[in-house]
Coordinates of C-alpha atoms in Angstrom, one line a residue:
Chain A
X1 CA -103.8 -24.3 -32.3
X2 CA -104.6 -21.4 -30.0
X3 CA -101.7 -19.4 -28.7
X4 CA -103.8 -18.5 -24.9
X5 CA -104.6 -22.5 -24.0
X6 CA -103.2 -23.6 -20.7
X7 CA -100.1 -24.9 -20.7
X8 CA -99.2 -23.9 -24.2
X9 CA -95.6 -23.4 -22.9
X10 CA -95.2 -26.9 -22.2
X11 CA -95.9 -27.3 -25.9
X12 CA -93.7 -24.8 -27.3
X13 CA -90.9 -25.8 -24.6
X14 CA -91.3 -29.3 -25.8
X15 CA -91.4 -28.2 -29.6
X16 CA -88.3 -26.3 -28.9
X17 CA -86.5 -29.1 -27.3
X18 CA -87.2 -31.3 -29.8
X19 CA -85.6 -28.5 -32.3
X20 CA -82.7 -27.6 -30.4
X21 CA -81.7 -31.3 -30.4
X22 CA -82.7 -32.6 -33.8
X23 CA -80.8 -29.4 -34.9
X24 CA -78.0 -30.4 -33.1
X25 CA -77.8 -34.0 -34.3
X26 CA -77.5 -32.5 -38.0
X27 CA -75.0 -29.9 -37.1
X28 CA -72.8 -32.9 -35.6
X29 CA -73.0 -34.6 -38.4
X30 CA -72.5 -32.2 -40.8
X31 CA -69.4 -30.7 -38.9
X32 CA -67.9 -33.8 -38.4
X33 CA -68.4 -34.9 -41.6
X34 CA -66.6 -31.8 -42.6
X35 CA -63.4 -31.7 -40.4
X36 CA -63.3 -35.4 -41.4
X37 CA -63.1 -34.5 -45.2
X38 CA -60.4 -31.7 -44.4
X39 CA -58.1 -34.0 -42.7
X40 CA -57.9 -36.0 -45.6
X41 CA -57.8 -33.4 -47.9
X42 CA -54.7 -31.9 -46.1
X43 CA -53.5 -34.9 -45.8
X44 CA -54.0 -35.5 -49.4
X45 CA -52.5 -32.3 -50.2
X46 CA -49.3 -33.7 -48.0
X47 CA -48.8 -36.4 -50.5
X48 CA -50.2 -39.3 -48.0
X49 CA -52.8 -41.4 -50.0
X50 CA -54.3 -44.4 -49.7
X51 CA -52.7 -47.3 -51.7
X52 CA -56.3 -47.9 -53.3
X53 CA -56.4 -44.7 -54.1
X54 CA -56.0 -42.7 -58.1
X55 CA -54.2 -39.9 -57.8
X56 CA -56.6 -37.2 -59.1
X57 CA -59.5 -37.5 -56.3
X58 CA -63.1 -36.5 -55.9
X59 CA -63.5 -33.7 -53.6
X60 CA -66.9 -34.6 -52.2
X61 CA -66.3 -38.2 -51.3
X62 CA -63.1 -40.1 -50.1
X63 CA -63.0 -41.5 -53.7
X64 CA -64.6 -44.7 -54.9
X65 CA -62.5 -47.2 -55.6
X66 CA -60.2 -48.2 -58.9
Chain B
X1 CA -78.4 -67.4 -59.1
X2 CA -81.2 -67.8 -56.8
X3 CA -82.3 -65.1 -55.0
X4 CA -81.0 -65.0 -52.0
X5 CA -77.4 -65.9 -52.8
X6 CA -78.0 -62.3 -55.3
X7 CA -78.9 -60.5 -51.8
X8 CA -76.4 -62.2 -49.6
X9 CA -73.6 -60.8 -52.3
X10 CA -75.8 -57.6 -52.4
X11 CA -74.9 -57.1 -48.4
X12 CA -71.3 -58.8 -48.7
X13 CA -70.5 -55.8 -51.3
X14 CA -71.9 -53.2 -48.6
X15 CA -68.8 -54.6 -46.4
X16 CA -66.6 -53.1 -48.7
X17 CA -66.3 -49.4 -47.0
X18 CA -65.6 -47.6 -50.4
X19 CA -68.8 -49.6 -52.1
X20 CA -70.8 -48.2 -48.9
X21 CA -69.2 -44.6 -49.0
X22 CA -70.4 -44.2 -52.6
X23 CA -73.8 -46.0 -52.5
X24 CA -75.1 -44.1 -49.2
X25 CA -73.8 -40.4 -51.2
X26 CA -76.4 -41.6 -53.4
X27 CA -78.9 -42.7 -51.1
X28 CA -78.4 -39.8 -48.7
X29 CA -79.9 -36.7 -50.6
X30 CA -83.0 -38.4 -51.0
X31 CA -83.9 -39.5 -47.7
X32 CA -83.5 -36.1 -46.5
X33 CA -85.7 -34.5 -48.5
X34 CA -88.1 -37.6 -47.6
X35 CA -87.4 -36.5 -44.4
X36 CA -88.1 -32.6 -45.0
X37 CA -90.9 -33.2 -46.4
X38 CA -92.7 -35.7 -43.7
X39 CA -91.4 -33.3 -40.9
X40 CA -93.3 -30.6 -43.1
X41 CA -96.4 -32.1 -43.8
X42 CA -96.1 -34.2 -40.1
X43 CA -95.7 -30.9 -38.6
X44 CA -98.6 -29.6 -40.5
X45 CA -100.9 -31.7 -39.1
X46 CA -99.5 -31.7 -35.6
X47 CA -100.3 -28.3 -34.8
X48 CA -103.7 -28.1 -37.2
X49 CA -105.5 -30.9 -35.7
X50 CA -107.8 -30.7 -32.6
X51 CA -107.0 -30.4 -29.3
X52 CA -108.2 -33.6 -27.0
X53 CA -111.0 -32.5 -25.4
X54 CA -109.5 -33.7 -21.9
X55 CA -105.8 -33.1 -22.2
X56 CA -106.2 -29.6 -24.6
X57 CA -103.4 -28.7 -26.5
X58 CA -100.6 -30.4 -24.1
X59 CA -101.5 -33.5 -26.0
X60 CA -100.2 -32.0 -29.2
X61 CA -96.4 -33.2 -27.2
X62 CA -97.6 -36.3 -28.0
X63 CA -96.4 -35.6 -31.8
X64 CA -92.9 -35.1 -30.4
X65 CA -92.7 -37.5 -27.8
X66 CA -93.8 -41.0 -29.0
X67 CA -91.8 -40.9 -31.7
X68 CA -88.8 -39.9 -30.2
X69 CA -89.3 -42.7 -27.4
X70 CA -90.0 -45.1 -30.1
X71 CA -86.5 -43.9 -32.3
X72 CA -84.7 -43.9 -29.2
X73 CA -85.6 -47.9 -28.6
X74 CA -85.3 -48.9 -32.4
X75 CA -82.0 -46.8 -32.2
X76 CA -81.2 -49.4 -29.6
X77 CA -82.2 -52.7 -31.8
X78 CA -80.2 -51.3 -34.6
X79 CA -77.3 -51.2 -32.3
X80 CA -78.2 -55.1 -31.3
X81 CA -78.0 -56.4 -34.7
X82 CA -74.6 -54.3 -35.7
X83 CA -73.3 -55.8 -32.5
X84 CA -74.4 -59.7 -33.4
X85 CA -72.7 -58.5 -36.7
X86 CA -69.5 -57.9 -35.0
X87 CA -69.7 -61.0 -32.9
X88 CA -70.8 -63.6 -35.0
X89 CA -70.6 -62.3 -38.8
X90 CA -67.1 -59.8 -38.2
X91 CA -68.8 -57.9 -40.7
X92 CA -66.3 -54.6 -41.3
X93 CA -69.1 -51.9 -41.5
X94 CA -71.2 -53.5 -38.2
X95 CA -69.2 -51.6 -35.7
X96 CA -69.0 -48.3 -37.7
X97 CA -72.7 -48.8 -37.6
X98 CA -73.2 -49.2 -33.8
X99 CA -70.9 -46.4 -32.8
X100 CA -72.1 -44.0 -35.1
X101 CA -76.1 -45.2 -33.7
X102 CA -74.7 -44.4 -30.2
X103 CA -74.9 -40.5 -30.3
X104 CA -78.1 -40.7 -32.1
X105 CA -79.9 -43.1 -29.4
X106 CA -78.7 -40.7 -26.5
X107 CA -79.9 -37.6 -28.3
X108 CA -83.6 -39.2 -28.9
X109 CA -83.3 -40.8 -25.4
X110 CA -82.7 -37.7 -24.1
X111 CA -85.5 -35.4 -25.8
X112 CA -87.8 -38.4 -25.1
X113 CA -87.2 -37.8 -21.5
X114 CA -87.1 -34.2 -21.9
X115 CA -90.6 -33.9 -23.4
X116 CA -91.9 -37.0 -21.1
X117 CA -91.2 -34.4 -18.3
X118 CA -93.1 -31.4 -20.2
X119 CA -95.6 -33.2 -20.6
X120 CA -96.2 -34.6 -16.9
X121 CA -95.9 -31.6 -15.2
X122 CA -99.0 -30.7 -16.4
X123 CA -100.4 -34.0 -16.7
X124 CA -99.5 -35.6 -13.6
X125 CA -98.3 -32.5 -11.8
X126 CA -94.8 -33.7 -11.7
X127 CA -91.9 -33.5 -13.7
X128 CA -90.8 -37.1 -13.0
X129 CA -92.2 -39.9 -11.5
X130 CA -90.3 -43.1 -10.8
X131 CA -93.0 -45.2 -12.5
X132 CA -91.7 -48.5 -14.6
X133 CA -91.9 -47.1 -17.8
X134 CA -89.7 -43.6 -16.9
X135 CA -87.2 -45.7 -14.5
X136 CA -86.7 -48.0 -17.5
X137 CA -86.3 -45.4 -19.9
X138 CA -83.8 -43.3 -17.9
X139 CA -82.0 -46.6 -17.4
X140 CA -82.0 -47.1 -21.4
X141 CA -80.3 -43.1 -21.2
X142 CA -77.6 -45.0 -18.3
X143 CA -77.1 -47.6 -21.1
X144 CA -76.5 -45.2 -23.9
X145 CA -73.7 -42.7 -21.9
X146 CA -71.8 -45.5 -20.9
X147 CA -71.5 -47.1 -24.2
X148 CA -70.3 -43.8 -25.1
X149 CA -68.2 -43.3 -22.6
X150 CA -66.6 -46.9 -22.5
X151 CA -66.0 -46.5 -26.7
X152 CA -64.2 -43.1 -25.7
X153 CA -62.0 -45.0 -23.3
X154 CA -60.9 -47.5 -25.4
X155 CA -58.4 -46.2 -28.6
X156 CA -58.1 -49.5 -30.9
X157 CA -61.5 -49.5 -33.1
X158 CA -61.7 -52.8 -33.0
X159 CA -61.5 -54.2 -29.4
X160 CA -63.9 -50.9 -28.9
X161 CA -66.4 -52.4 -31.2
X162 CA -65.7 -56.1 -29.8
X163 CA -66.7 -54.6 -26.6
X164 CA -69.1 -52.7 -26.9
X165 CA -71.2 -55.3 -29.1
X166 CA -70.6 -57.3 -25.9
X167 CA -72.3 -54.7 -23.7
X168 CA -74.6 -54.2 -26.4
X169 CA -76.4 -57.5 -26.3
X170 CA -76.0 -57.7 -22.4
X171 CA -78.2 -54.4 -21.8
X172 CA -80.9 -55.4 -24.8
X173 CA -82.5 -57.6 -22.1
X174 CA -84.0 -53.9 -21.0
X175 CA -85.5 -53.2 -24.0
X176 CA -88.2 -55.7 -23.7
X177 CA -88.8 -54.4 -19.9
X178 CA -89.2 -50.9 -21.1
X179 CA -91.9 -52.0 -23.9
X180 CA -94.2 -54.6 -21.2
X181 CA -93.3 -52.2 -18.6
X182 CA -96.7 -50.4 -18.7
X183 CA -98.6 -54.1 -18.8
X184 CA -96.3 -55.8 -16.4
X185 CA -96.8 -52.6 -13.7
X186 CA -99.9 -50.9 -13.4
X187 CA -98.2 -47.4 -13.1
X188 CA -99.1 -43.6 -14.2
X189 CA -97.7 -44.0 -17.8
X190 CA -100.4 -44.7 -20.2
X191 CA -100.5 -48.5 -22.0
X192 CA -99.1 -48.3 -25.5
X193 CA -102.2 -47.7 -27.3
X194 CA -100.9 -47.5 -31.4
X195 CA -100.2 -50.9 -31.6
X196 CA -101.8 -53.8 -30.1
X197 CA -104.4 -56.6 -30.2
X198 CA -107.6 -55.3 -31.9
X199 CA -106.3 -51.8 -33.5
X200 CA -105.1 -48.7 -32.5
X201 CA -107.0 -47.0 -29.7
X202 CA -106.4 -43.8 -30.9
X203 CA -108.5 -41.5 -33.3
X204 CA -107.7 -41.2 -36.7
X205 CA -107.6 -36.9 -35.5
X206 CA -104.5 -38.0 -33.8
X207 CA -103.0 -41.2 -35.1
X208 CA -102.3 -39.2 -38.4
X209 CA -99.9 -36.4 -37.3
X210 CA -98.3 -38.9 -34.7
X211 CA -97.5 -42.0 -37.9
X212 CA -96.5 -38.9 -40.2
X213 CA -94.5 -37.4 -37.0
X214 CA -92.7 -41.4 -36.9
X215 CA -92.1 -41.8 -40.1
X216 CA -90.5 -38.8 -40.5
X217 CA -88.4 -39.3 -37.1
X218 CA -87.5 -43.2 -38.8
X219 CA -86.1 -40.7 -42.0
X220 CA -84.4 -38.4 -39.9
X221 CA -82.6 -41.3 -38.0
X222 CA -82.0 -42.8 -41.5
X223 CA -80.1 -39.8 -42.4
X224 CA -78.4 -39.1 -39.2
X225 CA -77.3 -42.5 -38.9
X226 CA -75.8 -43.1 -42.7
X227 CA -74.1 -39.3 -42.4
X228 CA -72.6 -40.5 -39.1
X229 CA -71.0 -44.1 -40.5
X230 CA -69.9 -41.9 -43.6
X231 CA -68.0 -39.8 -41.0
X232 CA -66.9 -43.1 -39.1
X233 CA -65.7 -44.6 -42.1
X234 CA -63.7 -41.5 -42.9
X235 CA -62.4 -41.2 -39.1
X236 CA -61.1 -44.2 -40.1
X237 CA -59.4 -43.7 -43.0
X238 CA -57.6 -40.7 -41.8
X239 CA -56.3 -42.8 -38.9
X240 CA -55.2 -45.3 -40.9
X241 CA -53.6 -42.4 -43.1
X242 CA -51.8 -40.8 -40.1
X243 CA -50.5 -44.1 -39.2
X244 CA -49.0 -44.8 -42.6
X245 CA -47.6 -41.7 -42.9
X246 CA -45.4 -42.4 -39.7
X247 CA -44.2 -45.9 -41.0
X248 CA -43.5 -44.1 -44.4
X249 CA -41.7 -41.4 -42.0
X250 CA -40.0 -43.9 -40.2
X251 CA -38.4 -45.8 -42.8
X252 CA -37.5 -42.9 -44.7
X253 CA -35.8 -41.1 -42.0
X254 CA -37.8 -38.0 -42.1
X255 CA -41.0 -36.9 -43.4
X256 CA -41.0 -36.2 -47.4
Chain C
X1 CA -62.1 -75.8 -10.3
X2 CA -62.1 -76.0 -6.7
X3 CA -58.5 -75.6 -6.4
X4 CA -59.4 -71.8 -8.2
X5 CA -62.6 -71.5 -5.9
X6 CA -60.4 -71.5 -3.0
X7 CA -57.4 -69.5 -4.1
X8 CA -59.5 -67.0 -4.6
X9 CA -61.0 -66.8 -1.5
X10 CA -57.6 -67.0 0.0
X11 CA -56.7 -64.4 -1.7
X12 CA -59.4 -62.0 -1.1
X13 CA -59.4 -62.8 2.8
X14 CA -55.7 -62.3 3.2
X15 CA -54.2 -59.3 4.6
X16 CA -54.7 -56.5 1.4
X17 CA -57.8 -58.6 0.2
X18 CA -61.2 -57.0 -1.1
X19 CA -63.1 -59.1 1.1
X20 CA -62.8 -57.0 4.8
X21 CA -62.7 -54.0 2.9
X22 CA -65.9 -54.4 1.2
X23 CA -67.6 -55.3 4.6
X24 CA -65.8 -52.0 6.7
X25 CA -66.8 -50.1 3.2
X26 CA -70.8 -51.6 3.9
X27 CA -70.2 -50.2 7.8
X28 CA -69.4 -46.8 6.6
X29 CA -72.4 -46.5 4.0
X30 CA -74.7 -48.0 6.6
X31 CA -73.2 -45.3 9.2
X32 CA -73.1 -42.4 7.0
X33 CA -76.8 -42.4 5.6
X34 CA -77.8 -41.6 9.7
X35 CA -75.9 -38.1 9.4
X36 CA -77.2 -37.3 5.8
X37 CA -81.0 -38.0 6.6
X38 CA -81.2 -37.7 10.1
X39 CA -81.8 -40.0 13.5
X40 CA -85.4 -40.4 13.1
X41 CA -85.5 -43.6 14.1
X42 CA -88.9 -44.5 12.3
X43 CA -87.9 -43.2 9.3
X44 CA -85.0 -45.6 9.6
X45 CA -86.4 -48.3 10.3
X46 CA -88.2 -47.8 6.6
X47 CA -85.9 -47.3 4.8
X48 CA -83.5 -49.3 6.3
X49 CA -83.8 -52.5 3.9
X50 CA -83.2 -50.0 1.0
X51 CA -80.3 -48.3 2.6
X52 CA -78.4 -52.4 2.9
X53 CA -79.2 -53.1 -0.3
X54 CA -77.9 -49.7 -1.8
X55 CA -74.5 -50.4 0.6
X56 CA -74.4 -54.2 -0.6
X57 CA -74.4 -53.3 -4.1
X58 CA -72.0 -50.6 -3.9
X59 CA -69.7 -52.6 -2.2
X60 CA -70.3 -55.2 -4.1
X61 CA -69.1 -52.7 -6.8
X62 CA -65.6 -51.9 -5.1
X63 CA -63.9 -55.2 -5.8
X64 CA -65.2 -55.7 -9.0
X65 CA -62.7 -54.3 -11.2
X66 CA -60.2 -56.0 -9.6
X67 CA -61.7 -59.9 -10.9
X68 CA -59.6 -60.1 -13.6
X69 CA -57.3 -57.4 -13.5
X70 CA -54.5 -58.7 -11.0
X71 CA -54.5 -61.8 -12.7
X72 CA -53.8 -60.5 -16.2
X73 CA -51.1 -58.2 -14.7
X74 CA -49.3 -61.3 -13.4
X75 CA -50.2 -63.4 -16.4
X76 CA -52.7 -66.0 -14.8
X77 CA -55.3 -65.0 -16.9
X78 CA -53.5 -66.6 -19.8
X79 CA -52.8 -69.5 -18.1
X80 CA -56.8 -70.0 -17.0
X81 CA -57.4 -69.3 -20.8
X82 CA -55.1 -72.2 -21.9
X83 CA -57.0 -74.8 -20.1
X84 CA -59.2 -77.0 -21.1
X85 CA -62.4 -76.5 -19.5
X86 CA -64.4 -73.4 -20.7
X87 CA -63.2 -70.1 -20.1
X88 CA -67.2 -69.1 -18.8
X89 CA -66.7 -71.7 -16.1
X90 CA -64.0 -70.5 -15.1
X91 CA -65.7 -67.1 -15.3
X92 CA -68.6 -68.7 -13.0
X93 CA -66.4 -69.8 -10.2
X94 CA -64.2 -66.8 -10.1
X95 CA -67.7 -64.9 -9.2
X96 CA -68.5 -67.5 -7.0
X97 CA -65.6 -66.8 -4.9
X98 CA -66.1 -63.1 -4.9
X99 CA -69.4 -63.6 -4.4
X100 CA -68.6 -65.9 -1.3
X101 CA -66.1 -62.9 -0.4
X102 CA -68.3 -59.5 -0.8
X103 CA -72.3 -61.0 -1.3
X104 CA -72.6 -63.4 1.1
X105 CA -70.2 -61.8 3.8
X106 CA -72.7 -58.9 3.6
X107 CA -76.1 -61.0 4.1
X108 CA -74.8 -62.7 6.8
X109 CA -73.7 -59.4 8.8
X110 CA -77.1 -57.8 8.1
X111 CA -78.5 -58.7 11.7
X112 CA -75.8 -56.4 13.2
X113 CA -76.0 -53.6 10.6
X114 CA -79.8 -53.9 10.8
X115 CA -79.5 -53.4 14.5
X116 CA -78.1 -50.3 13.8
X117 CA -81.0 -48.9 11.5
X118 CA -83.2 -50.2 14.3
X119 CA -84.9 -53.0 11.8
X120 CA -87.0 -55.4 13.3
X121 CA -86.4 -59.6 13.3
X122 CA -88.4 -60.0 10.0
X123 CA -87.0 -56.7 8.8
X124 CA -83.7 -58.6 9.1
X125 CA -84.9 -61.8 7.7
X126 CA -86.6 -60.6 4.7
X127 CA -83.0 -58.1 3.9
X128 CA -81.0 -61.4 4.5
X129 CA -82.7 -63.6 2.6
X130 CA -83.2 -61.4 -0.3
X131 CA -79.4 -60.2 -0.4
X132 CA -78.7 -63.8 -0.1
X133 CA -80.4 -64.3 -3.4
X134 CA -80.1 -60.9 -5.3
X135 CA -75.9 -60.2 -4.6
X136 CA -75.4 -63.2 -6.6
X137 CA -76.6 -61.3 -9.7
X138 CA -74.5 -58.2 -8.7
X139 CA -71.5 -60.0 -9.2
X140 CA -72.4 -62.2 -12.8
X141 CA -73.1 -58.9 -14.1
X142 CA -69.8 -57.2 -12.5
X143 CA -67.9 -59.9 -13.6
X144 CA -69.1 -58.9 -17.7
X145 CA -68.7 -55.5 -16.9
X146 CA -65.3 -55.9 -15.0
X147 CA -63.9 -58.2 -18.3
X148 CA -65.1 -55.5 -20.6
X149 CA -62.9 -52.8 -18.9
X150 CA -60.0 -55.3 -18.0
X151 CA -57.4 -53.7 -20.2
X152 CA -58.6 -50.1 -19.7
X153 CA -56.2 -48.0 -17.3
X154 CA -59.2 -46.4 -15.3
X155 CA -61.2 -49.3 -15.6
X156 CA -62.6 -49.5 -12.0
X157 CA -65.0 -46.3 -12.3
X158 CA -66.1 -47.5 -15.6
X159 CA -67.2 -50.5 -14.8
X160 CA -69.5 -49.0 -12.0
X161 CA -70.8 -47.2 -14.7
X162 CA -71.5 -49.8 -16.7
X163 CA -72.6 -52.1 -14.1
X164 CA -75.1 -49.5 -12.2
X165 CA -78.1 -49.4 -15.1
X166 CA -77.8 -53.1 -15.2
X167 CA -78.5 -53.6 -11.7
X168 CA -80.8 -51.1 -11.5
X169 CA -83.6 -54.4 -11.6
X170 CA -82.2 -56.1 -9.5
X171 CA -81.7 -53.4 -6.8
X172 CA -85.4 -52.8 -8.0
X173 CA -86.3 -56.3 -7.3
X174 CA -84.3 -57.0 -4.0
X175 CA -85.9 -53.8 -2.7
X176 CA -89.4 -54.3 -3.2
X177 CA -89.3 -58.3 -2.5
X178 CA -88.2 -56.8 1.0
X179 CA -90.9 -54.1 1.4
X180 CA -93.3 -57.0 0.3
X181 CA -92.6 -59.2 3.2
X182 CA -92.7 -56.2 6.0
X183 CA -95.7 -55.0 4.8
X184 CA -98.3 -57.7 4.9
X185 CA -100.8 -57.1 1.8
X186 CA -98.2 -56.9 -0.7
X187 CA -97.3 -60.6 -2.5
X188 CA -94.0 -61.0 -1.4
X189 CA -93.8 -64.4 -3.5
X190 CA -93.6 -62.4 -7.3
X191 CA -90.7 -60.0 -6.5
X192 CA -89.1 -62.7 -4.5
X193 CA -89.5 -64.9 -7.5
X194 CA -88.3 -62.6 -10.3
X195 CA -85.5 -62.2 -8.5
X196 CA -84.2 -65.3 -8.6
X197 CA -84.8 -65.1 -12.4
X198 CA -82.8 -62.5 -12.9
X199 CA -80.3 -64.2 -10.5
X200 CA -79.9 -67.4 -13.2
X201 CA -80.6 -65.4 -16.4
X202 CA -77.5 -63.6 -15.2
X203 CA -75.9 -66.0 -14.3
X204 CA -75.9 -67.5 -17.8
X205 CA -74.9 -64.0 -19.8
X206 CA -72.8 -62.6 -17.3
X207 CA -70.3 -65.1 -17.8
X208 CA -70.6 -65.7 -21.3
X209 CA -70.3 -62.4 -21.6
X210 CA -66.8 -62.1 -19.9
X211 CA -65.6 -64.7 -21.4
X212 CA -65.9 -63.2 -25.1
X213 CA -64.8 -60.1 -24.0
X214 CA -61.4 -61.8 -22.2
X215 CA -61.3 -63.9 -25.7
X216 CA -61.7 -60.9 -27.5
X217 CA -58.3 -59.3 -25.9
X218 CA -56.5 -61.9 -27.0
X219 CA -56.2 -61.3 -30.7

């Protein structure tokens, strides 16, 4: 790939749109993912579980079930 | 037990949110290295290969743009089948499935139509031409924000998803006009050339980078997709918490 | 059935109905486009079929969120649920009568309004004939759009945005069908035909459609 073709821009605009969004579609995720995890947490940490739930939990996941 | 009665349990026990919580924290870590590493060697091969000798190194968007087009439609037929599992099978996880697709469709739709336009300017000298293909396409966008917007309308999860799945299946009819919409019309937009009636009409120069670039797009939606029903599932859940803590609140006369 | 074919029309032609407003609303689109591109009157007269059909479908919008809505306010809906025959045919003649009330008013006051955009006889023909055909469609798929929002409280402006890439098509359709038969190489037959497709294939989902939606509010 030379840098000097015509319309290269196109290419790098396109390469950087492509980027910008896939980045953004993981960040959502993972963000989401995260503030989910932290409302449960707190309100784990509030004594509200669910009924299904052991007591002691894994952190990572909502807790697999008994 | 035959077969298919072992599968049919297999996908009953994916109903159970929990099951499908711990089996996709499994799953996930894998696929996205899968996905790392077709994006890298995809992305190797996308900018190492030749230039066509008529379109130079514009057609290098290609590598970005087909696939996306082609995520953003299957994005669309996984919606369709987790809405006929809401409507006819009121299976639990179906309508975590489509919402959490609906994001996802409208992002690929969007750089589909974003890179469509990079590349016609050049191309065709335009950055958008009503043709069939690009009118459909943007209409496929039209389909995607309103689901959106109607599922951020409506607050009960369940008459959301009933909904939805409704509108769904009533706007898959223009999925099938996007794909024949370059046969049906004679129009500016190139026919589909990958797959068709007496093999691909594309070099092997090309057709490499652009199935590596696909696969690794189908990975990448794999990923996105599951990480987005985990979060579903756990938007859920915390709902479902909040609400329970109010009753509890409620009948105890205070909170704890 | 016919008993609810004509209520609703009463209803929408009485004083407060949709059915005038719809039309003065198609006057004040037809009038406005003038001022916004213009009084070439050649350019008018060429766009002029695409301007009606643009008015016809969004007036054809305005009353749509209102199908079902007044009637579950004031419990009807339930009552039209209870009964025997199927809630989709019910759906089906409820659209008829706002068809009869917004579609069809509109086609048949195309001669004036195309006086105004300076259209010629066929002109007018061609835009009556295919809004005669085409609005029909407008209204099945309103009517699943309209029963998806029903119990929303800002329904009205979602449903236009639900309805609009839906009828995209159709508008599509209607438009070139039109174009076809005032320009004389173009086949005015397939647009014309397809049409009419769409017109029955909606006419099948769009009330299926509301009807699972209404069914799906009740529990």
């Amino acid at each position: 790939m030379s840098l000097d073709a015509p319309h290269i821009g196109f290419v790098l605009a396109s390469y950087g749109a492509a980027l910008a969004i896939i980045l953004g579609l993981i960040l959502w995720v993972l963000l989401d993912g995260r503030a989910r995890r932290a409302e449960i947490r707190a309100l784990e940490a509030a004594g509200i579980r669910r009924r299904s739930d052991r007591p002691v939990d894994d952190a990572r996941a909502a807790g697999p079930a008994p | 037990m035959s077969d298919t009665s072992l599968t049919i349990r297999r996908f009953a026990d994916l109903a159970n949110p929990t099951r499908f919580l711990a089996l996709s924290a499994r799953l996930l870590p894998w696929i996205c290295w899968l996905t790392a590493a077709l994006f890298g060697l995809g992305l190797f091969y996308a900018l190492t290969s030749a230039g066509d000798y008529q379109q130079g190194e514009t057609v290098r968007i290609m590598y970005v743009h087909v696939p996306s087009a082609w995520l953003a439609m299957m994005t669309y037929m996984v919606m369709t089948l987790s809405a006929l599992g809401t409507l006819v099978w009121r299976h639990p996880l179906a309508d975590v499935s489509a919402r959490a697709a609906m994001p996802i469709g409208a992002a690929f739709t969007a750089l589909a139509l974003v890179t469509g336009s990079l590349w016609g300017k050049p191309m065709w000298g335009a950055w958008w031409v009503w043709d069939a293909r690009l009118t459909s396409f943007f209409i496929l966008f039209l389909m995607y924000l309103g689901l959106i917007a109607l599922n951020r309308a409506l607050e009960d999860p369940t008459r959301a998803a009933r909904l939805s799945a409704i509108l769904i299946l009533l706007g898959f009819i223009n999925i099938p006009i996007i794909k024949f919409s370059v046969d049906w019309w004679n129009t500016l937009h190139q026919p589909a050339s990958v797959l068709r009636m007496g093999g691909s009409a594309i070099d092997g120069e090309f057709l490499r980078p652009l199935l590596l670039m696909a696969g690794a797009f189908t990975c990448l939606f794999l990923a996105l997709h599951l990480g987005a029903m985990r979060n579903e599932i756990l938007r859920r859940r915390v709902a479902a918490l909040r609400r329970q803590a109010a009753r509890g609140a409620l009948t105890a006369g205070g909170p704890a | 059935m016919r008993r609810l074919l004509l209520r609703d029309l009463a209803l929408a032609f009485r004083a407060g109905g949709g059915g005038l407003t719809g039309l003065l609303f198609f006057l004040a689109v037809v009038a406005i486009v003038p001022f916004g591109i213009g009084p070439d009157v050649k350019l008018l007269a060429r766009i002029g079929p695409a301007i009606l059909w643009i008015g016809a479908l969004l007036a054809a919008l305005l009353g749509l969120d209102r199908l079902f809505q007044a009637e579950r306010e004031d419990g009807t809906l339930d009552l039209l649920m209870m009964q025997e025959t199927p809630l989709s045919l019910i759906v089906l003649v409820k659209c008829m009568a706002h068809w009869v009330s917004s579609g069809l008013i509109l086609a048949l006051s195309v001669p004036v309004f195309g006086l105004l955009l300076n259209l010629g006889p066929l002109a007018i023909g061609a835009t009556m004939l295919t809004l005669f055909v085409g609005t029909p469609a407008l209204t099945l798929i309103g009517a699943g759009a309209a029963a998806v929002t029903v119990a929303l409280p800002r329904g009205g402006l979602l449903v236009s945005v639900l309805v609009l890439p839906l009828a995209i098509p159709v508008l599509i359709f209607g438009v070139s069908a039109t174009q076809a038969a005032i320009e004389a190489p173009a086949a005015f037959l397939t647009p014309f035909l397809i049409l009419i497709a769409l017109n029955l294939l909606f006419a099948v989902l769009g009330p299926l459609a509301a009807a699972t939606a209404l069914r799906s509010l009740e529990d």
